[in-house]
Amino acid sequence: MNQYFTSVELEKAYRLINHGPATLVSACHDGITNVMAASWVCGLDFKPAKLTVVLDKSAFTRQLIEKSNKFVIQVPNAKQAEMVHYLGTHSKANNHNKLSDIGVECFYIDGIAQPFVSGCSAWLYCELIPVEANQRDHDLFIGEVKAAWADSRIFRDGHWQFETADDEWKSLHYIAGKHFYKTGEALDVK
């Protein structure tokens, strides 16, 4: 955690993921921690704040979420692109050193037994709303956002500051293979 780590109102938490960034999903159960990349994360509701995330049945992190009923969604930035790609293409099921191999550092918040990935731009702590049919048939998980934070250097006053941010702080948009885009220029309409 750093001095720029600031709370985000729950009713505005959807703004942290509304622009469709690649995300990191972290979870912990029974002392086992993992982080994976996920591109299919979407805001679902304002009050209470909810989001959805698609987690394939083969994902090791999915097992941790199903057991703990908790997870964290992170918005990584361009300086973390290599890590994001690695976390999306390597499974802890095959490599127990996955996180240390790519240098993932996590921190914890008092009262929350889930890992938060250091260096990201935003974090949303969620509790699973279990809907077995959605999870089984569509790999779709619903989380109620219980708390949200952002790095105030890139998100403040309820808005992203991409227009004035250095490129390394821009969020990532995954296309395919090893190809990402960074969040681009703003375009306002009248």
Short mmCIF file of N, CA, C and O in Angstrom, two decimals, residues 137-183:
data_model
loop_
_atom_site.label_atom_id
_atom_site.label_comp_id
_atom_site.label_asym_id
_atom_site.label_seq_id
_atom_site.Cartn_x
_atom_site.Cartn_y
_atom_site.Cartn_z
N ASP A 137 -22.76 -23.11 -16.08
CA ASP A 137 -23.12 -23.10 -17.50
C ASP A 137 -22.41 -22.02 -18.32
O ASP A 137 -22.22 -22.19 -19.52
N HIS A 138 -22.03 -20.90 -17.67
CA HIS A 138 -21.48 -19.77 -18.42
C HIS A 138 -20.14 -19.28 -17.88
O HIS A 138 -19.60 -18.29 -18.41
N ASP A 139 -19.62 -19.92 -16.84
CA ASP A 139 -18.37 -19.48 -16.20
C ASP A 139 -18.47 -18.04 -15.71
O ASP A 139 -17.46 -17.34 -15.58
N LEU A 140 -19.67 -17.59 -15.43
CA LEU A 140 -19.93 -16.20 -15.04
C LEU A 140 -20.11 -16.09 -13.54
O LEU A 140 -20.99 -16.72 -12.95
N PHE A 141 -19.27 -15.26 -12.91
CA PHE A 141 -19.30 -15.05 -11.47
C PHE A 141 -19.76 -13.63 -11.19
O PHE A 141 -19.34 -12.69 -11.87
N ILE A 142 -20.60 -13.48 -10.19
CA ILE A 142 -21.09 -12.16 -9.78
C ILE A 142 -20.48 -11.83 -8.42
O ILE A 142 -20.53 -12.64 -7.50
N GLY A 143 -19.92 -10.65 -8.32
CA GLY A 143 -19.36 -10.21 -7.06
C GLY A 143 -20.00 -8.91 -6.61
O GLY A 143 -20.25 -8.02 -7.42
N GLU A 144 -20.30 -8.84 -5.31
CA GLU A 144 -20.73 -7.56 -4.75
C GLU A 144 -19.48 -6.83 -4.28
O GLU A 144 -18.68 -7.37 -3.52
N VAL A 145 -19.29 -5.62 -4.78
CA VAL A 145 -18.12 -4.83 -4.42
C VAL A 145 -18.35 -4.29 -3.01
O VAL A 145 -19.27 -3.52 -2.77
N LYS A 146 -17.51 -4.72 -2.09
CA LYS A 146 -17.64 -4.32 -0.69
C LYS A 146 -16.77 -3.12 -0.36
O LYS A 146 -17.04 -2.39 0.59
N ALA A 147 -15.70 -2.91 -1.14
CA ALA A 147 -14.81 -1.77 -0.94
C ALA A 147 -14.00 -1.58 -2.21
O ALA A 147 -13.73 -2.54 -2.94
N ALA A 148 -13.63 -0.33 -2.48
CA ALA A 148 -12.85 -0.03 -3.68
C ALA A 148 -11.84 1.07 -3.37
O ALA A 148 -12.10 1.95 -2.55
N TRP A 149 -10.71 0.98 -4.04
CA TRP A 149 -9.63 1.95 -3.87
C TRP A 149 -8.99 2.23 -5.22
O TRP A 149 -9.09 1.43 -6.14
N ALA A 150 -8.30 3.35 -5.30
CA ALA A 150 -7.55 3.68 -6.51
C ALA A 150 -6.30 4.45 -6.11
O ALA A 150 -6.22 5.02 -5.02
N ASP A 151 -5.36 4.48 -7.02
CA ASP A 151 -4.16 5.28 -6.85
C ASP A 151 -4.52 6.70 -7.31
O ASP A 151 -4.90 6.91 -8.46
N SER A 152 -4.44 7.65 -6.39
CA SER A 152 -4.90 9.02 -6.69
C SER A 152 -4.05 9.73 -7.74
O SER A 152 -4.45 10.77 -8.25
N ARG A 153 -2.93 9.17 -8.11
CA ARG A 153 -2.14 9.76 -9.21
C ARG A 153 -2.80 9.55 -10.55
O ARG A 153 -2.53 10.30 -11.49
N ILE A 154 -3.71 8.55 -10.64
CA ILE A 154 -4.35 8.25 -11.92
C ILE A 154 -5.88 8.27 -11.84
O ILE A 154 -6.56 8.42 -12.84
N PHE A 155 -6.46 8.16 -10.64
CA PHE A 155 -7.91 8.21 -10.47
C PHE A 155 -8.22 9.06 -9.24
O PHE A 155 -7.80 8.72 -8.13
N ARG A 156 -8.91 10.16 -9.45
CA ARG A 156 -9.30 11.00 -8.30
C ARG A 156 -10.58 11.77 -8.65
O ARG A 156 -10.91 11.95 -9.81
N ASP A 157 -11.27 12.17 -7.60
CA ASP A 157 -12.55 12.89 -7.75
C ASP A 157 -13.53 12.10 -8.61
O ASP A 157 -14.32 12.67 -9.36
N GLY A 158 -13.45 10.77 -8.51
CA GLY A 158 -14.39 9.90 -9.22
C GLY A 158 -14.11 9.72 -10.69
O GLY A 158 -14.96 9.19 -11.41
N HIS A 159 -12.92 10.12 -11.16
CA HIS A 159 -12.62 10.03 -12.60
C HIS A 159 -11.17 9.61 -12.84
O HIS A 159 -10.25 9.98 -12.09
N TRP A 160 -10.98 8.87 -13.94
CA TRP A 160 -9.63 8.56 -14.40
C TRP A 160 -8.97 9.83 -14.91
O TRP A 160 -9.64 10.71 -15.44
N GLN A 161 -7.67 9.92 -14.77
CA GLN A 161 -6.90 11.09 -15.19
C GLN A 161 -5.96 10.71 -16.35
O GLN A 161 -4.81 11.14 -16.39
N PHE A 162 -6.45 9.93 -17.30
CA PHE A 162 -5.61 9.44 -18.39
C PHE A 162 -5.03 10.56 -19.25
O PHE A 162 -3.93 10.44 -19.78
N GLU A 163 -5.78 11.66 -19.39
CA GLU A 163 -5.32 12.75 -20.26
C GLU A 163 -4.00 13.35 -19.79
O GLU A 163 -3.21 13.82 -20.60
N THR A 164 -3.77 13.35 -18.49
CA THR A 164 -2.56 13.98 -17.96
C THR A 164 -1.55 12.98 -17.42
O THR A 164 -0.48 13.36 -16.95
N ALA A 165 -1.87 11.71 -17.51
CA ALA A 165 -1.00 10.67 -16.94
C ALA A 165 0.13 10.28 -17.88
O ALA A 165 -0.02 10.34 -19.10
N ASP A 166 1.24 9.88 -17.29
CA ASP A 166 2.32 9.29 -18.08
C ASP A 166 1.81 7.99 -18.68
O ASP A 166 0.95 7.32 -18.12
N ASP A 167 2.37 7.61 -19.82
CA ASP A 167 1.96 6.39 -20.52
C ASP A 167 2.00 5.15 -19.63
O ASP A 167 1.16 4.27 -19.75
N GLU A 168 2.97 5.07 -18.75
CA GLU A 168 3.11 3.88 -17.91
C GLU A 168 1.91 3.65 -16.99
O GLU A 168 1.67 2.55 -16.53
N TRP A 169 1.11 4.70 -16.73
CA TRP A 169 -0.05 4.59 -15.85
C TRP A 169 -1.33 4.24 -16.59
O TRP A 169 -2.35 3.95 -15.96
N LYS A 170 -1.31 4.27 -17.90
CA LYS A 170 -2.53 3.99 -18.66
C LYS A 170 -2.90 2.52 -18.54
O LYS A 170 -2.05 1.65 -18.46
N SER A 171 -4.19 2.26 -18.51
CA SER A 171 -4.64 0.88 -18.36
C SER A 171 -4.47 0.13 -19.68
O SER A 171 -4.30 0.73 -20.74
N LEU A 172 -4.54 -1.18 -19.58
CA LEU A 172 -4.30 -2.07 -20.72
C LEU A 172 -5.61 -2.63 -21.25
O LEU A 172 -6.55 -2.88 -20.49
N HIS A 173 -5.63 -2.85 -22.56
CA HIS A 173 -6.76 -3.52 -23.20
C HIS A 173 -6.18 -4.66 -24.01
O HIS A 173 -5.40 -4.44 -24.93
N TYR A 174 -6.54 -5.87 -23.63
CA TYR A 174 -5.97 -7.07 -24.25
C TYR A 174 -6.69 -7.39 -25.55
O TYR A 174 -7.92 -7.37 -25.62
N ILE A 175 -5.90 -7.70 -26.59
CA ILE A 175 -6.47 -8.05 -27.89
C ILE A 175 -6.33 -9.55 -28.13
O ILE A 175 -7.31 -10.27 -28.19
N ALA A 176 -5.10 -10.03 -28.26
CA ALA A 176 -4.83 -11.46 -28.47
C ALA A 176 -3.32 -11.66 -28.48
O ALA A 176 -2.56 -10.72 -28.70
N GLY A 177 -2.92 -12.92 -28.27
CA GLY A 177 -1.49 -13.21 -28.29
C GLY A 177 -0.76 -12.38 -27.26
O GLY A 177 -1.08 -12.41 -26.08
N LYS A 178 0.20 -11.62 -27.68
CA LYS A 178 0.94 -10.72 -26.77
C LYS A 178 0.61 -9.26 -27.08
O LYS A 178 1.40 -8.37 -26.79
N HIS A 179 -0.55 -9.02 -27.63
CA HIS A 179 -0.92 -7.69 -28.13
C HIS A 179 -1.91 -7.00 -27.19
O HIS A 179 -3.00 -7.49 -26.94
N PHE A 180 -1.51 -5.82 -26.71
CA PHE A 180 -2.35 -4.97 -25.86
C PHE A 180 -2.43 -3.59 -26.49
O PHE A 180 -1.58 -3.20 -27.28
N TYR A 181 -3.43 -2.83 -26.10
CA TYR A 181 -3.49 -1.39 -26.36
C TYR A 181 -3.50 -0.70 -25.01
O TYR A 181 -4.00 -1.24 -24.03
N LYS A 182 -2.98 0.53 -24.98
CA LYS A 182 -3.10 1.36 -23.79
C LYS A 182 -4.32 2.25 -23.99
O LYS A 182 -4.67 2.60 -25.12
N THR A 183 -4.94 2.65 -22.89
CA THR A 183 -6.06 3.60 -22.99
C THR A 183 -5.58 4.83 -23.75
O THR A 183 -4.51 5.35 -23.48
#
